[in-house]
Amino acid sequence: MGEPAKRNPDETPQKDPLPVSAEVDISFVIPVYNEAPIIDDLYSRLSKVVAGLGKTCELLFIDDGSDDGSYQQLQALREKDSSIRIIRFTRNFGQQAAVLAGFRHCRGAIIVQLDSDLQNPPEEIPKLLDAMTDDIELVVTVPRKRKDTWTRVAGSRVLQCFAQKMLGPSCKLNLSSFRALRPSVVDKIDQCKDKSQFMAVLMSWMGVPTAEVEVEHSAREKGVTKYGLSQLIRLTWDIVTGYSNFPLRLVTYMGLLGASTGFGLMAFLIFQRVVRGILVDGMVLLSAAFAFLAGIQLLSMGLLGEYLGRVHLRVQDRPDYIVDKVIE
Ligand code: UDP
Ligand code: MG
């Protein structure tokens, strides 16, 4: 299962108020937002799986500002199980922030991330751990058959399609939130300043040695998905703007098209008037001049945006590359 973690979360940019002492083989990172009806089922299924692993484990629940009693339920579980740790956010910061907090505060040599709504069956965890061989840093999962509503699946497909386009063909994108990783991946996340981004996309972007396993996916039996249409659109837009300057370049291209069409039309009309003596309709000439000027304006905006985009990517401070190994 590899070395116990040496990483100290207190060295990460955001200080960890939790004690870091015990050596832990596996940390389970579980974001929770208003999942009160399902927490007890989750705990009973997960603890059975954990007991069967025969490893030192910790269950790290991140309560992302729940107001339905989830936190109180987690506290009650903590009373009877000392392997449970809880991080409570002051308010709802979103699943990505909750997962990141969990990654930073956990102590395991292997980290397993799973949703708290039992859509990722805990019984599949051993498969992920088996795939985490010494040369692997990240194990991603592919659901055998996704059991979500068609609107949720369609939303994910659109997001996947945009994100894959932005990342390019050399990145194999996996958006599942059921995965296992080593602390070295968290260190790499911490090298990027844009970590509130979609963790799954950031990890796919890194291209660390990855194994893929097929797992079951269950329908949500209690509670509702927290990802409605507006959240999915926001996520898609975050990925499009976060991973490329494509929207800015689109403005530049539109400007170039408008300016060249206007210019061509104007040149043609002037040629008709001067060389062939054909009288040109004033409105047509005006439209050509307008298209030309509007194009120039868009082009200038796009060019300014390109520079701004460079600053934006710089501010994110993502490393230019991630080294897998150096063999001397
Ligand atoms: N979640 C969270 N904060 C949020 C939204 C969701 O911690 O703002 C948690 C949620 O409790 C669940 C996981 O993230 O454990 C995935 O959420 P959900 O099941 O709603 O997403 P879906 O399965 O539809 O992708
Ligand atoms: Mg779910």
mmCIF file of C-alpha atoms and ligand atoms in Angstrom:
data_model
loop_
_atom_site.group_PDB
_atom_site.id
_atom_site.type_symbol
_atom_site.label_atom_id
_atom_site.label_comp_id
_atom_site.label_asym_id
_atom_site.label_seq_id
_atom_site.Cartn_x
_atom_site.Cartn_y
_atom_site.Cartn_z
ATOM 1 C CA MET A 1 0.000 0.000 0.000
ATOM 2 C CA GLY A 2 3.062 2.280 0.002
ATOM 3 C CA GLU A 3 4.685 4.542 2.589
ATOM 4 C CA PRO A 4 2.615 6.333 5.244
ATOM 5 C CA ALA A 5 2.074 10.009 4.411
ATOM 6 C CA LYS A 6 4.849 12.392 5.368
ATOM 7 C CA ARG A 7 2.979 15.457 4.182
ATOM 8 C CA ASN A 8 1.999 17.902 6.879
ATOM 9 C CA PRO A 9 -1.185 19.798 6.011
ATOM 10 C CA ASP A 10 0.042 22.727 8.145
ATOM 11 C CA GLU A 11 2.571 23.449 5.410
ATOM 12 C CA THR A 12 -0.190 24.032 2.888
ATOM 13 C CA PRO A 13 -1.291 27.612 2.276
ATOM 14 C CA GLN A 14 -4.406 27.362 4.456
ATOM 15 C CA LYS A 15 -3.540 26.355 8.026
ATOM 16 C CA ASP A 16 -5.077 23.189 9.437
ATOM 17 C CA PRO A 17 -6.438 23.493 12.969
ATOM 18 C CA LEU A 18 -6.650 19.698 13.345
ATOM 19 C CA PRO A 19 -3.860 17.725 15.009
ATOM 20 C CA VAL A 20 -1.595 15.794 12.708
ATOM 21 C CA SER A 21 0.011 12.928 14.549
ATOM 22 C CA ALA A 22 -1.155 9.380 13.897
ATOM 23 C CA GLU A 23 0.008 7.399 10.908
ATOM 24 C CA VAL A 24 -2.885 6.495 8.705
ATOM 25 C CA ASP A 25 -2.963 4.076 5.769
ATOM 26 C CA ILE A 26 -6.150 5.261 4.096
ATOM 27 C CA SER A 27 -8.107 8.491 4.451
ATOM 28 C CA PHE A 28 -11.650 8.702 3.169
ATOM 29 C CA VAL A 29 -12.595 12.209 2.075
ATOM 30 C CA ILE A 30 -16.355 12.690 1.975
ATOM 31 C CA PRO A 31 -18.038 16.033 1.241
ATOM 32 C CA VAL A 32 -21.457 16.422 2.834
ATOM 33 C CA TYR A 33 -24.070 19.011 2.012
ATOM 34 C CA ASN A 34 -27.554 18.438 3.404
ATOM 35 C CA GLU A 35 -27.406 14.642 3.297
ATOM 36 C CA ALA A 36 -29.029 13.958 6.691
ATOM 37 C CA PRO A 37 -31.387 11.222 5.427
ATOM 38 C CA ILE A 38 -28.527 9.114 4.098
ATOM 39 C CA ILE A 39 -25.621 9.648 6.511
ATOM 40 C CA ASP A 40 -26.437 6.672 8.749
ATOM 41 C CA ASP A 41 -26.749 4.305 5.759
ATOM 42 C CA LEU A 42 -23.470 5.648 4.392
ATOM 43 C CA TYR A 43 -21.702 5.137 7.698
ATOM 44 C CA SER A 44 -22.966 1.607 8.205
ATOM 45 C CA ARG A 45 -21.987 0.487 4.677
ATOM 46 C CA LEU A 46 -18.671 2.334 4.681
ATOM 47 C CA SER A 47 -17.605 1.120 8.124
ATOM 48 C CA LYS A 48 -18.215 -2.500 7.071
ATOM 49 C CA VAL A 49 -15.953 -2.033 4.052
ATOM 50 C CA VAL A 50 -13.322 -0.257 6.152
ATOM 51 C CA ALA A 51 -13.330 -3.065 8.729
ATOM 52 C CA GLY A 52 -12.691 -5.570 5.942
ATOM 53 C CA LEU A 53 -9.623 -3.691 4.697
ATOM 54 C CA GLY A 54 -7.593 -4.380 7.844
ATOM 55 C CA LYS A 55 -5.824 -1.029 7.564
ATOM 56 C CA THR A 56 -5.598 2.067 9.739
ATOM 57 C CA CYS A 57 -8.240 4.331 8.282
ATOM 58 C CA GLU A 58 -9.741 7.711 8.991
ATOM 59 C CA LEU A 59 -13.097 8.958 7.771
ATOM 60 C CA LEU A 60 -12.869 12.673 7.091
ATOM 61 C CA PHE A 61 -16.264 14.259 6.574
ATOM 62 C CA ILE A 62 -16.392 17.830 5.342
ATOM 63 C CA ASP A 63 -19.670 19.432 6.223
ATOM 64 C CA ASP A 64 -20.137 22.069 3.567
ATOM 65 C CA GLY A 65 -22.473 24.340 5.535
ATOM 66 C CA SER A 66 -25.397 21.881 5.871
ATOM 67 C CA ASP A 67 -28.510 23.180 7.603
ATOM 68 C CA ASP A 68 -30.528 19.970 7.767
ATOM 69 C CA GLY A 69 -28.873 18.394 10.810
ATOM 70 C CA SER A 70 -26.164 16.543 8.836
ATOM 71 C CA TYR A 71 -23.473 18.073 11.037
ATOM 72 C CA GLN A 72 -25.199 17.011 14.277
ATOM 73 C CA GLN A 73 -25.522 13.499 12.861
ATOM 74 C CA LEU A 74 -21.824 13.417 12.002
ATOM 75 C CA GLN A 75 -21.019 14.595 15.525
ATOM 76 C CA ALA A 76 -23.123 11.769 16.966
ATOM 77 C CA LEU A 77 -21.185 9.260 14.828
ATOM 78 C CA ARG A 78 -17.913 10.819 15.960
ATOM 79 C CA GLU A 79 -18.933 10.098 19.589
ATOM 80 C CA LYS A 80 -18.891 6.367 18.908
ATOM 81 C CA ASP A 81 -16.151 6.143 16.276
ATOM 82 C CA SER A 82 -12.850 7.892 16.924
ATOM 83 C CA SER A 83 -11.637 7.298 13.365
ATOM 84 C CA ILE A 84 -14.097 9.966 12.236
ATOM 85 C CA ARG A 85 -12.879 13.534 11.798
ATOM 86 C CA ILE A 86 -15.136 16.382 10.793
ATOM 87 C CA ILE A 87 -14.366 19.683 9.143
ATOM 88 C CA ARG A 88 -17.249 22.097 9.246
ATOM 89 C CA PHE A 89 -17.406 25.039 6.873
ATOM 90 C CA THR A 90 -18.966 28.291 8.033
ATOM 91 C CA ARG A 91 -21.311 28.196 5.047
ATOM 92 C CA ASN A 92 -21.796 26.348 1.788
ATOM 93 C CA PHE A 93 -18.608 26.775 -0.283
ATOM 94 C CA GLY A 94 -19.302 24.019 -2.803
ATOM 95 C CA GLN A 95 -18.207 20.437 -3.335
ATOM 96 C CA GLN A 96 -14.841 21.357 -4.858
ATOM 97 C CA ALA A 97 -13.829 23.481 -1.871
ATOM 98 C CA ALA A 98 -14.985 20.738 0.515
ATOM 99 C CA VAL A 99 -12.951 18.095 -1.304
ATOM 100 C CA LEU A 100 -9.879 20.343 -1.352
ATOM 101 C CA ALA A 101 -10.173 20.947 2.406
ATOM 102 C CA GLY A 102 -10.431 17.197 2.927
ATOM 103 C CA PHE A 103 -7.352 16.537 0.779
ATOM 104 C CA ARG A 104 -5.342 19.068 2.729
ATOM 105 C CA HIS A 105 -6.347 17.878 6.152
ATOM 106 C CA CYS A 106 -6.176 14.120 5.717
ATOM 107 C CA ARG A 107 -3.179 12.067 6.778
ATOM 108 C CA GLY A 108 -3.444 8.857 4.801
ATOM 109 C CA ALA A 109 -0.824 7.363 2.495
ATOM 110 C CA ILE A 110 -3.757 6.821 0.154
ATOM 111 C CA ILE A 111 -6.766 9.082 -0.084
ATOM 112 C CA VAL A 112 -10.139 7.820 -1.277
ATOM 113 C CA GLN A 113 -12.691 10.430 -2.295
ATOM 114 C CA LEU A 114 -16.345 9.511 -2.531
ATOM 115 C CA ASP A 115 -19.721 11.235 -2.461
ATOM 116 C CA SER A 116 -21.860 11.011 0.653
ATOM 117 C CA ASP A 117 -25.087 10.159 -1.189
ATOM 118 C CA LEU A 118 -24.135 6.482 -1.782
ATOM 119 C CA GLN A 119 -24.097 6.908 -5.575
ATOM 120 C CA ASN A 120 -20.491 5.687 -5.311
ATOM 121 C CA PRO A 121 -20.990 2.299 -3.643
ATOM 122 C CA PRO A 122 -18.475 1.886 -0.768
ATOM 123 C CA GLU A 123 -18.288 -1.841 -1.611
ATOM 124 C CA GLU A 124 -16.311 -0.877 -4.757
ATOM 125 C CA ILE A 125 -13.499 0.735 -2.716
ATOM 126 C CA PRO A 126 -11.263 -2.395 -2.626
ATOM 127 C CA LYS A 127 -11.143 -2.283 -6.459
ATOM 128 C CA LEU A 128 -9.673 1.215 -6.334
ATOM 129 C CA LEU A 129 -7.136 0.203 -3.708
ATOM 130 C CA ASP A 130 -6.090 -2.856 -5.717
ATOM 131 C CA ALA A 131 -5.469 -0.646 -8.742
ATOM 132 C CA MET A 132 -3.264 1.698 -6.698
ATOM 133 C CA THR A 133 0.001 -0.077 -7.400
ATOM 134 C CA ASP A 134 3.357 1.493 -6.495
ATOM 135 C CA ASP A 135 3.755 3.240 -9.851
ATOM 136 C CA ILE A 136 0.246 4.748 -9.811
ATOM 137 C CA GLU A 137 -0.654 8.114 -8.279
ATOM 138 C CA LEU A 138 -4.300 8.392 -9.216
ATOM 139 C CA VAL A 139 -7.076 5.831 -9.680
ATOM 140 C CA VAL A 140 -10.145 7.120 -11.501
ATOM 141 C CA THR A 141 -13.444 5.343 -11.931
ATOM 142 C CA VAL A 142 -15.775 4.830 -14.849
ATOM 143 C CA PRO A 143 -19.360 3.951 -13.933
ATOM 144 C CA ARG A 144 -20.556 0.755 -15.603
ATOM 145 C CA LYS A 145 -23.961 2.373 -16.089
ATOM 146 C CA ARG A 146 -24.647 5.812 -14.763
ATOM 147 C CA LYS A 147 -27.857 5.891 -12.709
ATOM 148 C CA ASP A 148 -28.800 9.545 -12.871
ATOM 149 C CA THR A 149 -31.708 11.408 -14.423
ATOM 150 C CA TRP A 150 -31.310 12.010 -18.168
ATOM 151 C CA THR A 151 -31.039 15.783 -17.578
ATOM 152 C CA ARG A 152 -28.155 15.257 -15.127
ATOM 153 C CA VAL A 153 -26.401 12.865 -17.527
ATOM 154 C CA ALA A 154 -26.934 15.249 -20.483
ATOM 155 C CA GLY A 155 -25.543 18.155 -18.406
ATOM 156 C CA SER A 156 -22.459 16.104 -17.567
ATOM 157 C CA ARG A 157 -21.953 15.136 -21.222
ATOM 158 C CA VAL A 158 -21.994 18.789 -22.330
ATOM 159 C CA LEU A 159 -19.567 19.686 -19.553
ATOM 160 C CA GLN A 160 -17.329 16.737 -20.450
ATOM 161 C CA CYS A 161 -17.377 17.738 -24.117
ATOM 162 C CA PHE A 162 -16.409 21.387 -23.459
ATOM 163 C CA ALA A 163 -13.800 20.465 -20.861
ATOM 164 C CA GLN A 164 -12.201 17.861 -23.152
ATOM 165 C CA LYS A 165 -12.026 20.420 -25.983
ATOM 166 C CA MET A 166 -10.374 22.963 -23.678
ATOM 167 C CA LEU A 167 -7.849 20.465 -22.309
ATOM 168 C CA GLY A 168 -6.938 19.052 -25.690
ATOM 169 C CA PRO A 169 -6.483 15.450 -26.827
ATOM 170 C CA SER A 170 -3.371 14.780 -24.736
ATOM 171 C CA CYS A 171 -5.453 14.965 -21.521
ATOM 172 C CA LYS A 172 -7.733 12.077 -20.708
ATOM 173 C CA LEU A 173 -10.576 13.709 -18.852
ATOM 174 C CA ASN A 174 -12.382 11.853 -16.085
ATOM 175 C CA LEU A 175 -15.076 13.738 -14.197
ATOM 176 C CA SER A 176 -16.087 11.088 -11.686
ATOM 177 C CA SER A 177 -15.903 12.138 -8.028
ATOM 178 C CA PHE A 178 -15.063 8.580 -6.920
ATOM 179 C CA ARG A 179 -11.312 8.182 -6.971
ATOM 180 C CA ALA A 180 -8.177 7.266 -5.045
ATOM 181 C CA LEU A 181 -5.014 9.328 -5.022
ATOM 182 C CA ARG A 182 -1.710 9.713 -3.309
ATOM 183 C CA PRO A 183 -0.764 12.797 -1.237
ATOM 184 C CA SER A 184 1.724 13.694 -4.003
ATOM 185 C CA VAL A 185 -1.283 14.627 -6.169
ATOM 186 C CA VAL A 186 -2.507 17.000 -3.452
ATOM 187 C CA ASP A 187 0.941 18.603 -3.362
ATOM 188 C CA LYS A 188 0.635 19.186 -7.105
ATOM 189 C CA ILE A 189 -2.830 20.697 -6.663
ATOM 190 C CA ASP A 190 -1.280 23.050 -4.129
ATOM 191 C CA GLN A 191 1.242 24.187 -6.717
ATOM 192 C CA CYS A 192 -1.664 25.687 -8.662
ATOM 193 C CA LYS A 193 -3.299 28.847 -7.463
ATOM 194 C CA ASP A 194 -6.638 28.024 -9.089
ATOM 195 C CA LYS A 195 -7.496 25.128 -6.851
ATOM 196 C CA SER A 196 -11.106 26.088 -6.273
ATOM 197 C CA GLN A 197 -11.513 24.834 -9.859
ATOM 198 C CA PHE A 198 -13.107 21.534 -10.621
ATOM 199 C CA MET A 199 -10.765 19.040 -8.912
ATOM 200 C CA ALA A 200 -11.482 16.309 -11.478
ATOM 201 C CA VAL A 201 -10.436 18.583 -14.351
ATOM 202 C CA LEU A 202 -7.327 19.798 -12.539
ATOM 203 C CA MET A 203 -6.261 16.214 -11.817
ATOM 204 C CA SER A 204 -6.889 15.134 -15.403
ATOM 205 C CA TRP A 205 -4.882 18.145 -16.591
ATOM 206 C CA MET A 206 -1.890 17.004 -14.481
ATOM 207 C CA GLY A 207 -1.583 13.748 -16.365
ATOM 208 C CA VAL A 208 -0.001 11.897 -13.421
ATOM 209 C CA PRO A 209 0.293 8.080 -13.735
ATOM 210 C CA THR A 210 -3.327 7.009 -13.635
ATOM 211 C CA ALA A 211 -5.227 3.723 -13.494
ATOM 212 C CA GLU A 212 -8.861 3.390 -14.474
ATOM 213 C CA VAL A 213 -11.351 0.971 -12.960
ATOM 214 C CA GLU A 214 -14.928 0.239 -13.839
ATOM 215 C CA VAL A 215 -17.347 0.515 -10.923
ATOM 216 C CA GLU A 216 -21.057 0.264 -10.215
ATOM 217 C CA HIS A 217 -23.036 3.481 -9.914
ATOM 218 C CA SER A 218 -26.208 3.712 -7.860
ATOM 219 C CA ALA A 219 -29.226 5.931 -8.182
ATOM 220 C CA ARG A 220 -29.631 8.545 -5.489
ATOM 221 C CA GLU A 221 -32.183 7.045 -3.110
ATOM 222 C CA LYS A 222 -32.533 9.944 -0.684
ATOM 223 C CA GLY A 223 -32.156 13.686 -1.102
ATOM 224 C CA VAL A 224 -31.633 15.499 -4.389
ATOM 225 C CA THR A 225 -28.683 16.350 -6.610
ATOM 226 C CA LYS A 226 -27.086 19.695 -5.801
ATOM 227 C CA TYR A 227 -26.198 20.194 -9.467
ATOM 228 C CA GLY A 228 -29.052 21.885 -11.258
ATOM 229 C CA LEU A 229 -28.846 23.485 -14.705
ATOM 230 C CA SER A 230 -27.423 26.792 -13.447
ATOM 231 C CA GLN A 231 -24.633 25.055 -11.459
ATOM 232 C CA LEU A 232 -23.701 22.950 -14.500
ATOM 233 C CA ILE A 233 -23.598 26.030 -16.762
ATOM 234 C CA ARG A 234 -21.423 27.845 -14.210
ATOM 235 C CA LEU A 235 -19.041 24.878 -13.969
ATOM 236 C CA THR A 236 -18.813 24.572 -17.761
ATOM 237 C CA TRP A 237 -18.066 28.273 -18.093
ATOM 238 C CA ASP A 238 -15.450 28.072 -15.310
ATOM 239 C CA ILE A 239 -13.688 25.306 -17.231
ATOM 240 C CA VAL A 240 -13.901 27.088 -20.591
ATOM 241 C CA THR A 241 -12.426 30.316 -19.174
ATOM 242 C CA GLY A 242 -10.107 28.613 -16.695
ATOM 243 C CA TYR A 243 -8.315 26.335 -19.141
ATOM 244 C CA SER A 244 -8.011 28.435 -22.264
ATOM 245 C CA ASN A 245 -8.240 31.877 -23.805
ATOM 246 C CA PHE A 246 -10.577 30.456 -26.436
ATOM 247 C CA PRO A 247 -13.514 32.881 -25.780
ATOM 248 C CA LEU A 248 -11.137 35.829 -26.198
ATOM 249 C CA ARG A 249 -9.695 34.354 -29.349
ATOM 250 C CA LEU A 250 -13.225 33.934 -30.670
ATOM 251 C CA VAL A 251 -13.728 37.723 -30.321
ATOM 252 C CA THR A 252 -10.480 38.276 -32.203
ATOM 253 C CA TYR A 253 -11.580 35.935 -35.002
ATOM 254 C CA MET A 254 -15.010 37.575 -35.229
ATOM 255 C CA GLY A 255 -13.354 40.979 -35.413
ATOM 256 C CA LEU A 256 -10.978 39.774 -38.112
ATOM 257 C CA LEU A 257 -13.864 38.357 -40.122
ATOM 258 C CA GLY A 258 -15.959 41.562 -39.789
ATOM 259 C CA ALA A 259 -13.046 43.874 -40.593
ATOM 260 C CA SER A 260 -11.904 41.891 -43.641
ATOM 261 C CA THR A 261 -15.441 41.488 -45.017
ATOM 262 C CA GLY A 262 -16.105 45.227 -44.582
ATOM 263 C CA PHE A 263 -12.773 46.108 -46.103
ATOM 264 C CA GLY A 264 -13.285 43.811 -49.085
ATOM 265 C CA LEU A 265 -16.762 45.164 -49.710
ATOM 266 C CA MET A 266 -15.588 48.775 -49.469
ATOM 267 C CA ALA A 267 -12.698 48.121 -51.850
ATOM 268 C CA PHE A 268 -15.098 46.459 -54.302
ATOM 269 C CA LEU A 269 -17.612 49.333 -54.158
ATOM 270 C CA ILE A 270 -14.896 51.991 -54.577
ATOM 271 C CA PHE A 271 -13.472 50.029 -57.519
ATOM 272 C CA GLN A 272 -16.946 49.894 -59.108
ATOM 273 C CA ARG A 273 -17.343 53.664 -58.670
ATOM 274 C CA VAL A 274 -13.870 54.846 -59.685
ATOM 275 C CA VAL A 275 -12.842 52.370 -62.396
ATOM 276 C CA ARG A 276 -16.146 51.225 -63.878
ATOM 277 C CA GLY A 277 -18.114 54.376 -63.156
ATOM 278 C CA ILE A 278 -21.034 52.481 -61.613
ATOM 279 C CA LEU A 279 -22.920 54.561 -59.046
ATOM 280 C CA VAL A 280 -22.945 52.829 -55.678
ATOM 281 C CA ASP A 281 -25.863 52.984 -53.252
ATOM 282 C CA GLY A 282 -24.799 55.117 -50.246
ATOM 283 C CA MET A 283 -26.430 52.694 -47.762
ATOM 284 C CA VAL A 284 -24.398 49.761 -49.053
ATOM 285 C CA LEU A 285 -21.172 51.728 -48.776
ATOM 286 C CA LEU A 286 -22.134 52.859 -45.267
ATOM 287 C CA SER A 287 -22.864 49.259 -44.238
ATOM 288 C CA ALA A 288 -19.488 48.143 -45.570
ATOM 289 C CA ALA A 289 -17.750 50.955 -43.670
ATOM 290 C CA PHE A 290 -19.727 50.057 -40.535
ATOM 291 C CA ALA A 291 -18.814 46.353 -40.790
ATOM 292 C CA PHE A 292 -15.172 47.352 -41.232
ATOM 293 C CA LEU A 293 -15.137 49.674 -38.206
ATOM 294 C CA ALA A 294 -17.120 47.278 -35.981
ATOM 295 C CA GLY A 295 -14.693 44.539 -37.004
ATOM 296 C CA ILE A 296 -11.694 46.702 -36.098
ATOM 297 C CA GLN A 297 -13.246 47.414 -32.698
ATOM 298 C CA LEU A 298 -13.880 43.729 -31.992
ATOM 299 C CA LEU A 299 -10.383 42.907 -33.160
ATOM 300 C CA SER A 300 -8.885 45.474 -30.783
ATOM 301 C CA MET A 301 -10.985 44.134 -27.917
ATOM 302 C CA GLY A 302 -9.895 40.612 -28.707
ATOM 303 C CA LEU A 303 -6.236 41.659 -28.817
ATOM 304 C CA LEU A 304 -6.524 43.509 -25.496
ATOM 305 C CA GLY A 305 -8.302 40.447 -24.130
ATOM 306 C CA GLU A 306 -5.452 38.212 -25.288
ATOM 307 C CA TYR A 307 -3.040 40.179 -23.118
ATOM 308 C CA LEU A 308 -5.517 40.161 -20.239
ATOM 309 C CA GLY A 309 -5.922 36.416 -20.738
ATOM 310 C CA ARG A 310 -2.193 35.956 -20.370
ATOM 311 C CA VAL A 311 -2.301 37.841 -17.047
ATOM 312 C CA HIS A 312 -5.273 35.681 -16.006
ATOM 313 C CA LEU A 313 -3.382 32.457 -16.715
ATOM 314 C CA ARG A 314 -0.328 33.864 -14.919
ATOM 315 C CA VAL A 315 -2.384 34.723 -11.840
ATOM 316 C CA GLN A 316 -3.640 31.131 -11.701
ATOM 317 C CA ASP A 317 0.016 30.196 -11.378
ATOM 318 C CA ARG A 318 -0.417 26.661 -12.641
ATOM 319 C CA PRO A 319 2.986 25.106 -13.299
ATOM 320 C CA ASP A 320 3.920 24.888 -16.973
ATOM 321 C CA TYR A 321 4.324 21.122 -16.669
ATOM 322 C CA ILE A 322 4.253 18.336 -14.116
ATOM 323 C CA VAL A 323 7.251 16.018 -13.984
ATOM 324 C CA ASP A 324 6.412 12.384 -13.384
ATOM 325 C CA LYS A 325 9.876 10.970 -12.709
ATOM 326 C CA VAL A 326 13.464 12.019 -13.204
ATOM 327 C CA ILE A 327 15.768 9.096 -13.893
ATOM 328 C CA GLU A 328 19.368 10.081 -13.299
HETATM 329 N N1 UDP B 1 -21.794 18.496 -2.132
HETATM 330 C C1 UDP B 1 -21.131 19.377 -1.306
HETATM 331 N N2 UDP B 1 -21.352 20.719 -1.484
HETATM 332 C C2 UDP B 1 -22.185 21.192 -2.450
HETATM 333 C C3 UDP B 1 -22.814 20.271 -3.318
HETATM 334 C C4 UDP B 1 -22.598 18.923 -3.129
HETATM 335 O O1 UDP B 1 -20.381 18.981 -0.423
HETATM 336 O O2 UDP B 1 -22.345 22.418 -2.549
HETATM 337 C C5 UDP B 1 -21.583 17.037 -1.937
HETATM 338 C C6 UDP B 1 -22.853 16.221 -1.793
HETATM 339 O O3 UDP B 1 -23.267 16.144 -0.443
HETATM 340 C C7 UDP B 1 -22.443 14.885 -2.358
HETATM 341 C C8 UDP B 1 -21.434 15.230 -3.428
HETATM 342 O O4 UDP B 1 -20.984 16.550 -3.122
HETATM 343 O O5 UDP B 1 -21.788 14.102 -1.390
HETATM 344 C C9 UDP B 1 -22.010 15.184 -4.842
HETATM 345 O O6 UDP B 1 -23.165 15.984 -4.889
HETATM 346 P P1 UDP B 1 -24.476 15.536 -5.709
HETATM 347 O O7 UDP B 1 -24.818 14.138 -5.342
HETATM 348 O O8 UDP B 1 -25.520 16.555 -5.460
HETATM 349 O O9 UDP B 1 -23.966 15.636 -7.202
HETATM 350 P P2 UDP B 1 -24.226 14.646 -8.425
HETATM 351 O O10 UDP B 1 -24.192 13.241 -7.909
HETATM 352 O O11 UDP B 1 -25.513 15.016 -9.019
HETATM 353 O O12 UDP B 1 -23.059 14.941 -9.339
HETATM 354 MG MG MG B 2 -24.851 12.342 -6.298
#
